[in-house]
PDB file of N, CA and C in Angstrom:
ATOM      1  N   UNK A   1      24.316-114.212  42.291  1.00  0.00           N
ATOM      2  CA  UNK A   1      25.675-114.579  41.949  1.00  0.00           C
ATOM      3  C   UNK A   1      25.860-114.666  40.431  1.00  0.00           C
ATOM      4  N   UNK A   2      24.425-114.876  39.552  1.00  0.00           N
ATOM      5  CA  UNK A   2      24.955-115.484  38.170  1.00  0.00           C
ATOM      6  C   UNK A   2      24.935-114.138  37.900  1.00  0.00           C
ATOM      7  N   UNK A   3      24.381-113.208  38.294  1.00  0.00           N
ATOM      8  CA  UNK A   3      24.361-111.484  37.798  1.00  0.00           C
ATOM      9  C   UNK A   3      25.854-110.918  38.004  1.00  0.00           C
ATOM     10  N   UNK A   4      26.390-111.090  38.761  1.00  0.00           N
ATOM     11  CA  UNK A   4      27.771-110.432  39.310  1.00  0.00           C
ATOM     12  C   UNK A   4      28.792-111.302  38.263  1.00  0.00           C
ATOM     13  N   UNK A   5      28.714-112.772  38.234  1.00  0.00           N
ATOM     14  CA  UNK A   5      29.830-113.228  37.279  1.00  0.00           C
ATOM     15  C   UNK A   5      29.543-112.948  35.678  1.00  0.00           C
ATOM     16  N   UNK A   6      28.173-112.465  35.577  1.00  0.00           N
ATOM     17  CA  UNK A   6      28.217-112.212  33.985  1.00  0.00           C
ATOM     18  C   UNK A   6      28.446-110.936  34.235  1.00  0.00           C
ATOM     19  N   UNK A   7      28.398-110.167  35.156  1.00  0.00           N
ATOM     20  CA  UNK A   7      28.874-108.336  34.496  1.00  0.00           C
ATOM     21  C   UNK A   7      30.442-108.719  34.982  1.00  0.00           C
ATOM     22  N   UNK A   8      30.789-109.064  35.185  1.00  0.00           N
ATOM     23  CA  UNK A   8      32.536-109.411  35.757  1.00  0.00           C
ATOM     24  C   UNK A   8      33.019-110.079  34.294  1.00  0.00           C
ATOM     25  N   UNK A   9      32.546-111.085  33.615  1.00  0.00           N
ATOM     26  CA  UNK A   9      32.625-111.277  32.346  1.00  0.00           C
ATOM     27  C   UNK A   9      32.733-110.096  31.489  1.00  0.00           C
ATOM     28  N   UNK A  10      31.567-110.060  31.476  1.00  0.00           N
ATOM     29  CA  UNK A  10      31.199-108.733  30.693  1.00  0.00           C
ATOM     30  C   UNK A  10      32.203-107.696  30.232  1.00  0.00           C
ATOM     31  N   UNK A  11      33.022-107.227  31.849  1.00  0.00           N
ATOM     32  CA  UNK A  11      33.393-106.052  32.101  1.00  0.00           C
ATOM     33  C   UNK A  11      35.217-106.958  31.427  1.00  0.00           C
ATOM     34  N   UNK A  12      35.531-107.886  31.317  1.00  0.00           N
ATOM     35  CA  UNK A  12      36.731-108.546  31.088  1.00  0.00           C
ATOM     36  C   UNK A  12      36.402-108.454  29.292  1.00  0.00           C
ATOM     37  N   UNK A  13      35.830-108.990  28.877  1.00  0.00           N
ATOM     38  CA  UNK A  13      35.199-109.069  27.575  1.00  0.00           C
ATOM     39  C   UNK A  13      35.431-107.988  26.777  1.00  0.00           C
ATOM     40  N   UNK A  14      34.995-106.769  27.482  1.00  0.00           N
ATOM     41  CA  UNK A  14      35.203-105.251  27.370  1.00  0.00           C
ATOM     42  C   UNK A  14      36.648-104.801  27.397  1.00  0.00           C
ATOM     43  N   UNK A  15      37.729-105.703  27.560  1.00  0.00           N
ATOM     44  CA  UNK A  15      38.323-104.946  27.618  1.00  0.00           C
ATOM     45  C   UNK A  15      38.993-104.584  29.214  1.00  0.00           C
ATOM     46  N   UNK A  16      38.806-104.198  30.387  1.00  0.00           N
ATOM     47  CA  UNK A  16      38.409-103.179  31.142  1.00  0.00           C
ATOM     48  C   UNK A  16      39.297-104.106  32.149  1.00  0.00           C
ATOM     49  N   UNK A  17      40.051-105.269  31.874  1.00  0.00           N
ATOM     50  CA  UNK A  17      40.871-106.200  33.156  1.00  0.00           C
ATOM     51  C   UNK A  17      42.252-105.407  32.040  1.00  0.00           C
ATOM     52  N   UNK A  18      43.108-104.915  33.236  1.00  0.00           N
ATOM     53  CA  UNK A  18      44.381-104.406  32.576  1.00  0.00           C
ATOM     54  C   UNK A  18      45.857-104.761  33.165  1.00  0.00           C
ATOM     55  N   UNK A  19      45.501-105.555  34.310  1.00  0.00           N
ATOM     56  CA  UNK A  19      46.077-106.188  35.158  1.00  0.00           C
ATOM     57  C   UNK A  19      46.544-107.527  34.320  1.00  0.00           C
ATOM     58  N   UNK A  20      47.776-107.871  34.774  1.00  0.00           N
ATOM     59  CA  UNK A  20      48.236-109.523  34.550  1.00  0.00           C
ATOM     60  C   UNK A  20      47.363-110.455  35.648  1.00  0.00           C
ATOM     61  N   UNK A  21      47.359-111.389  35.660  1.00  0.00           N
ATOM     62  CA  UNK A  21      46.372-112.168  35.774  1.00  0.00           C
ATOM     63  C   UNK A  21      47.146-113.699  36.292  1.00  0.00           C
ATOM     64  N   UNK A  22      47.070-114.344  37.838  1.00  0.00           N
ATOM     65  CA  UNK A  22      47.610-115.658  37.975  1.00  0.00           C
ATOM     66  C   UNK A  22      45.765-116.097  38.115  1.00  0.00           C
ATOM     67  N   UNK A  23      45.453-117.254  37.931  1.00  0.00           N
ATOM     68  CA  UNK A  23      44.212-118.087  38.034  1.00  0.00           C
ATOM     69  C   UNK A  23      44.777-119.630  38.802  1.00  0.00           C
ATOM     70  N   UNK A  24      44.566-119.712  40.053  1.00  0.00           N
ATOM     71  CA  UNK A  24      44.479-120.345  41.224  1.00  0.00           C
ATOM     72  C   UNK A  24      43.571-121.648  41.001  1.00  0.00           C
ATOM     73  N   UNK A  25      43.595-123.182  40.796  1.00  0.00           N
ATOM     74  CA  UNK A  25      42.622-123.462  40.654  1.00  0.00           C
ATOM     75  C   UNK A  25      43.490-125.011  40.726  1.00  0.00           C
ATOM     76  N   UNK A  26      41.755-125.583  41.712  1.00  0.00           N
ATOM     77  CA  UNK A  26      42.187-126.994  42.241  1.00  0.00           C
ATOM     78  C   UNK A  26      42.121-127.981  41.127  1.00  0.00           C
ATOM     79  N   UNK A  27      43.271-129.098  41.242  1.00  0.00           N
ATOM     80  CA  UNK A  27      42.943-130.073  40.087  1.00  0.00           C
ATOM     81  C   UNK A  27      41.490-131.011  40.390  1.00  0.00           C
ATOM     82  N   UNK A  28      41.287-131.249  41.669  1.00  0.00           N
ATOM     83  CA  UNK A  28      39.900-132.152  42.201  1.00  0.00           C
ATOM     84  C   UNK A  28      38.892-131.085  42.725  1.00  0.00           C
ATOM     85  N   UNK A  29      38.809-129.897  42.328  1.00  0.00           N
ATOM     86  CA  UNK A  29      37.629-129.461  42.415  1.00  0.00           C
ATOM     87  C   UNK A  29      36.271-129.716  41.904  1.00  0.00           C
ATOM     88  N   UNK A  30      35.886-130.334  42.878  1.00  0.00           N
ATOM     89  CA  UNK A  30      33.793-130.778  42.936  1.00  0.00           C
ATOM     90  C   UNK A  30      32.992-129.605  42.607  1.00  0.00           C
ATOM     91  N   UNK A  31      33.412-128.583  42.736  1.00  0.00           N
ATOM     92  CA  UNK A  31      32.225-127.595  42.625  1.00  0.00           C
ATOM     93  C   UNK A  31      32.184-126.582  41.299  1.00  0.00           C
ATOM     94  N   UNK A  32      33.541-126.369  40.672  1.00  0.00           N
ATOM     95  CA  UNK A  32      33.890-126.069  39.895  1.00  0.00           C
ATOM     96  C   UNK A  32      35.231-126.611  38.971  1.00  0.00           C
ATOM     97  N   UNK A  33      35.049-127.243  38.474  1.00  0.00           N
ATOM     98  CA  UNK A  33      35.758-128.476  37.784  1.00  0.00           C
ATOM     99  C   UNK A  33      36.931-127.618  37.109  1.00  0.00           C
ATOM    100  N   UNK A  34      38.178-128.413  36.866  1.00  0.00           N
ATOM    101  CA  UNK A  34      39.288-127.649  36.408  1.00  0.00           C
ATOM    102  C   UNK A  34      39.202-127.207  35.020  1.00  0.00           C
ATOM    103  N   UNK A  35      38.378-127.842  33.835  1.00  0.00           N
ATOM    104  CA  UNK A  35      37.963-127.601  32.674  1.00  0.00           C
ATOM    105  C   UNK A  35      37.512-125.969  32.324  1.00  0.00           C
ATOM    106  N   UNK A  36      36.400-125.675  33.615  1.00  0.00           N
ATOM    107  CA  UNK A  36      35.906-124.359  33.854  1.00  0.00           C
ATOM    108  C   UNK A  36      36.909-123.429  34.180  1.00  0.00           C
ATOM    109  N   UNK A  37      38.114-123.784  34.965  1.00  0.00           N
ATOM    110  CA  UNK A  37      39.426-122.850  35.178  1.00  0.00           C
ATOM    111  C   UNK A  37      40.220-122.562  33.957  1.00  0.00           C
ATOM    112  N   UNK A  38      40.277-124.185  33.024  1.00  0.00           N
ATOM    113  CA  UNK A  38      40.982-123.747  31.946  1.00  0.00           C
ATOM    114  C   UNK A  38      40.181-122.832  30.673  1.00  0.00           C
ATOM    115  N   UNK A  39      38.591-122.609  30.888  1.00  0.00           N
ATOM    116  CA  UNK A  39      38.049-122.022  30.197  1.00  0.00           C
ATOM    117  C   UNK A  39      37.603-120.253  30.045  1.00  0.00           C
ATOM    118  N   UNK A  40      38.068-120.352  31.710  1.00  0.00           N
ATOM    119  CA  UNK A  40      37.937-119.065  32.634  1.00  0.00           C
ATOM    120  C   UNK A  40      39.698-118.124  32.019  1.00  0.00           C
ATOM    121  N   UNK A  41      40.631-118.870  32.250  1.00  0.00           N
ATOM    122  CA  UNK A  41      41.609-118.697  31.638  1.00  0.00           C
ATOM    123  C   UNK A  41      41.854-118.441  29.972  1.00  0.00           C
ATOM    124  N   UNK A  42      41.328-118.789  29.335  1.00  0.00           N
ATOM    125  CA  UNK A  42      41.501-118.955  27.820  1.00  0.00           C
ATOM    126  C   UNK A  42      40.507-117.688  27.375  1.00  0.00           C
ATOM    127  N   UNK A  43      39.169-117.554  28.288  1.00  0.00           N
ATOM    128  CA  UNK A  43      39.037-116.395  28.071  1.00  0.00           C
ATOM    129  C   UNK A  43      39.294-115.053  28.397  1.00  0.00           C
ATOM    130  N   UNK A  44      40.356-114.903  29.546  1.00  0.00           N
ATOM    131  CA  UNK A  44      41.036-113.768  29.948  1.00  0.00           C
ATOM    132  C   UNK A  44      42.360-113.788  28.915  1.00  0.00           C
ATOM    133  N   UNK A  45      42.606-114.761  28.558  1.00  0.00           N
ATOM    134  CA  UNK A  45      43.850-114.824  27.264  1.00  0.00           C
ATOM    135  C   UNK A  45      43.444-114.020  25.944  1.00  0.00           C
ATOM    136  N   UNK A  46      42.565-114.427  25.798  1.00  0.00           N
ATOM    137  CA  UNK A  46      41.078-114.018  24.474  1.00  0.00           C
ATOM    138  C   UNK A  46      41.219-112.332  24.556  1.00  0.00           C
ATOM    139  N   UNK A  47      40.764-112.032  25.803  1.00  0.00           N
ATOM    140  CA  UNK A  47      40.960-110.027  26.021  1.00  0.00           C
ATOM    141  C   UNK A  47      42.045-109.894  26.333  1.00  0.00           C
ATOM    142  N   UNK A  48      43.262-110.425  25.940  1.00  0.00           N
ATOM    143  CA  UNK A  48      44.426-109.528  25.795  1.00  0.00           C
ATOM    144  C   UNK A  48      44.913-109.650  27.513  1.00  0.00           C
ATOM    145  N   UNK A  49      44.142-110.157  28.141  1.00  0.00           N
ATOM    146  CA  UNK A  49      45.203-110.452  29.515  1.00  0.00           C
ATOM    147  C   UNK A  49      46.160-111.478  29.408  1.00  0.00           C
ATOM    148  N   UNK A  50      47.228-110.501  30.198  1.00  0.00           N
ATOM    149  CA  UNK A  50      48.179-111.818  30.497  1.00  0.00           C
ATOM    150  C   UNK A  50      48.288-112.487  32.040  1.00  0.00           C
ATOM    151  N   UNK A  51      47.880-113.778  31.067  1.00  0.00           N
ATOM    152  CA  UNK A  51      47.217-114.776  32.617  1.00  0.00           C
ATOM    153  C   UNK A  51      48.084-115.917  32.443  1.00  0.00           C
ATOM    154  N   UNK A  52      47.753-116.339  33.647  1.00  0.00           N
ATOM    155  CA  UNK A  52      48.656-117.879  33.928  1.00  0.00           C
ATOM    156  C   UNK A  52      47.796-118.529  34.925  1.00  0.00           C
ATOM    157  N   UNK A  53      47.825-119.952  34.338  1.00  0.00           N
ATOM    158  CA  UNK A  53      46.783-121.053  35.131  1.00  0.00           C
ATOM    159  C   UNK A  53      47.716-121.777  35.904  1.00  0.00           C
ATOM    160  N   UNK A  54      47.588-121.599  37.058  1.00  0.00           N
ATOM    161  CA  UNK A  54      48.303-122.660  37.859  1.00  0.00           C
ATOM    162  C   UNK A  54      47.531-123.926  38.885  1.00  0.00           C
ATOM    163  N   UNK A  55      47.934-125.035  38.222  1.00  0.00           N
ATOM    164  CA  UNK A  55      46.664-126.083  38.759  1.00  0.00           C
ATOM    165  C   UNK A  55      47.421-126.889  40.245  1.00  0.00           C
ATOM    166  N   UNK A  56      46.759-126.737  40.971  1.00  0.00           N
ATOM    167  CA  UNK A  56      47.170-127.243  42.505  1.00  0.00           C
ATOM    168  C   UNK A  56      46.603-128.698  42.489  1.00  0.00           C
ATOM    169  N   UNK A  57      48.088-129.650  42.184  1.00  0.00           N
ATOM    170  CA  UNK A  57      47.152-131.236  41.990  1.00  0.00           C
ATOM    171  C   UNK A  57      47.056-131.589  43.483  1.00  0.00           C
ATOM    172  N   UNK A  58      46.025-132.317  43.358  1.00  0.00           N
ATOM    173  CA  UNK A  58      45.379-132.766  45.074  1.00  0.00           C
ATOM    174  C   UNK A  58      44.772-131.671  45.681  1.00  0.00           C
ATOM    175  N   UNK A  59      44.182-130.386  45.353  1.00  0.00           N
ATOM    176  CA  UNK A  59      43.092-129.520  45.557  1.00  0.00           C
ATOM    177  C   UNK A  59      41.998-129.686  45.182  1.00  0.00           C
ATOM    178  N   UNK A  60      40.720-129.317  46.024  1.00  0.00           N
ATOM    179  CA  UNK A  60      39.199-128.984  45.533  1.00  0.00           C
ATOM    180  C   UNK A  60      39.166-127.666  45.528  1.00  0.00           C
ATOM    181  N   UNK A  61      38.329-126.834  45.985  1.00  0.00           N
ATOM    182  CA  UNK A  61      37.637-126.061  45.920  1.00  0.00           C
ATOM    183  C   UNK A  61      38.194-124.768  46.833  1.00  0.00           C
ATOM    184  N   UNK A  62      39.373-125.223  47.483  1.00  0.00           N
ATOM    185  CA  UNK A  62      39.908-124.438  48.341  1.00  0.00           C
ATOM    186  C   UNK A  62      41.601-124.413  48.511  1.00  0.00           C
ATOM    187  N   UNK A  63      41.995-124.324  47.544  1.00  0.00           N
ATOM    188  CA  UNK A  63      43.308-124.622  47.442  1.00  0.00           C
ATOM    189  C   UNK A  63      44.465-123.685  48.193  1.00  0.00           C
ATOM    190  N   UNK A  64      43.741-122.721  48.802  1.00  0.00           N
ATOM    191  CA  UNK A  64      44.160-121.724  49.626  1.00  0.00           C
ATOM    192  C   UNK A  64      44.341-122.331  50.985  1.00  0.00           C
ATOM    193  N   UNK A  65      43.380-123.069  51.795  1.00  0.00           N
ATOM    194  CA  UNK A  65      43.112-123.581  52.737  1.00  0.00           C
ATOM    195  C   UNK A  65      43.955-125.224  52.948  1.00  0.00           C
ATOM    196  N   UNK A  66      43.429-126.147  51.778  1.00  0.00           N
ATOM    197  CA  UNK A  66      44.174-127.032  51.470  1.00  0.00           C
ATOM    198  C   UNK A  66      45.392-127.379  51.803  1.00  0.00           C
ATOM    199  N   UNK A  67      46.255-126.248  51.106  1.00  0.00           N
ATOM    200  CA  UNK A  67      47.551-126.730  50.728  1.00  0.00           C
ATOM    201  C   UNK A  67      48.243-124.943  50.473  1.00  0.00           C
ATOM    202  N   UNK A  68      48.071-124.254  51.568  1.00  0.00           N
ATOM    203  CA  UNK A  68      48.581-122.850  51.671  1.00  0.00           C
ATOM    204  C   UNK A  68      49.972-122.251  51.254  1.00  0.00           C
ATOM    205  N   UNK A  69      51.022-123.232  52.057  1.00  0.00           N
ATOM    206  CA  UNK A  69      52.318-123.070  51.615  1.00  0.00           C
ATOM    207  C   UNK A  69      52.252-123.352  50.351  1.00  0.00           C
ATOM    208  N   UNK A  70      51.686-124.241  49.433  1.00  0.00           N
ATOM    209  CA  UNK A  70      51.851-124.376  48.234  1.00  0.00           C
ATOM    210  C   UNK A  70      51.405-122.597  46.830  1.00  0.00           C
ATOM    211  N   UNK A  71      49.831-122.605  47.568  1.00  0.00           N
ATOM    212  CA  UNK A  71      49.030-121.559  47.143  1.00  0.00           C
ATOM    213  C   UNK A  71      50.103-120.245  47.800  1.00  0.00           C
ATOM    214  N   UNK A  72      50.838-119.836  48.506  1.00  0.00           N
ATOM    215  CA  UNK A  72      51.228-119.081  48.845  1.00  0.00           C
ATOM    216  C   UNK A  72      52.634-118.566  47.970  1.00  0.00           C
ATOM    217  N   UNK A  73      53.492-119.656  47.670  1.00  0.00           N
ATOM    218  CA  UNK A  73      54.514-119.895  46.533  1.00  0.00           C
ATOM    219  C   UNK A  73      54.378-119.767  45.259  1.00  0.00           C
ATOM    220  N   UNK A  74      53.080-119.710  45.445  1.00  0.00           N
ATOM    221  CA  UNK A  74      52.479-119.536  43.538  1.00  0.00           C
ATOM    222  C   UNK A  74      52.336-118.151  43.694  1.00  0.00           C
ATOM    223  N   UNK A  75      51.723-117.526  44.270  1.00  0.00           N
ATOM    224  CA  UNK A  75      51.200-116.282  44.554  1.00  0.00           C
ATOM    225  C   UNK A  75      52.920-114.979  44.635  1.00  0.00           C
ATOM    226  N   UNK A  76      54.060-115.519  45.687  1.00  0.00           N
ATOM    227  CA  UNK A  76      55.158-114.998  46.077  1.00  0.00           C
ATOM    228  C   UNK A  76      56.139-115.062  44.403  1.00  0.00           C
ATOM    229  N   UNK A  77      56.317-116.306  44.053  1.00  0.00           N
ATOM    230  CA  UNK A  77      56.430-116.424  43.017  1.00  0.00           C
ATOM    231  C   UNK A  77      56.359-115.417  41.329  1.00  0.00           C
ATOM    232  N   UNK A  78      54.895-115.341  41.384  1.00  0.00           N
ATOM    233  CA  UNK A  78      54.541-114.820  40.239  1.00  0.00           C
ATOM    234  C   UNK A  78      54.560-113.350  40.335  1.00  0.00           C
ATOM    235  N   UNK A  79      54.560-113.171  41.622  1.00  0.00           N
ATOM    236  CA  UNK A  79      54.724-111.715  42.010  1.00  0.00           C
ATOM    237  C   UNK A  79      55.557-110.806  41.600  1.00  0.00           C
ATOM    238  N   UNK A  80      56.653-111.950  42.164  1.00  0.00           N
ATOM    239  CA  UNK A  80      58.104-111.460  42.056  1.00  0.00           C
ATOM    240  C   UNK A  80      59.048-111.602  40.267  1.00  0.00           C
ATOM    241  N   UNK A  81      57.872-112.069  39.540  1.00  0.00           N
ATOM    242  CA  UNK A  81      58.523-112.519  37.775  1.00  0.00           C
ATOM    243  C   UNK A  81      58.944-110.708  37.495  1.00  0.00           C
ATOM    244  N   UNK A  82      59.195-110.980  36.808  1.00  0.00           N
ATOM    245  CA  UNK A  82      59.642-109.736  36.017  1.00  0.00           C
ATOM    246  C   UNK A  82      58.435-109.320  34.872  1.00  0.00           C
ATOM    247  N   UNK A  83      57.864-108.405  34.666  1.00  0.00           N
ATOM    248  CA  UNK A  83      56.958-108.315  33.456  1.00  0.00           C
ATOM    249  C   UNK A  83      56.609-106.455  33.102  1.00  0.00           C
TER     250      UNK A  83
END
């Protein structure tokens, strides 16, 4: 797994993400803390993506599962922006 997220880095770093970018991420996540989302974010900002952090308060680790209608509105939402 740490091989796949550093060439996925890597390959963002490079350049090579050309896509806009929403980043999904629980405010009470245990396994990966929201700090790491806002850092995960700042560096897709860094290569020229355009990203947006959207923090799901009262989520862990599954904010899809959690709280769906919510995760689903973010997703319908950003879809539908204009860009």
């Amino acid at each position: 797994l740490k091989v796949l997220k550093q060439k996925a880095y890597d390959e963002i770093n490079a350049g090579n993400l050309r896509v806009r970018s929403l980043v999904i991420w629980g405010a009470q996540d245990p396994q990966v803390p929201l700090g790491l989302g806002q850092q995960f974010n700042d560096m897709l900002s860094a290569a020229n993506v355009e990203t947006e952090l959207a923090v799901v308060e009262g989520a862990g680790h599954a904010p899809f599962v959690e709280f769906p209608e919510e995760f689903n509105e973010l997703i319908v939402s950003y879809c539908g922006e204009d860009h």
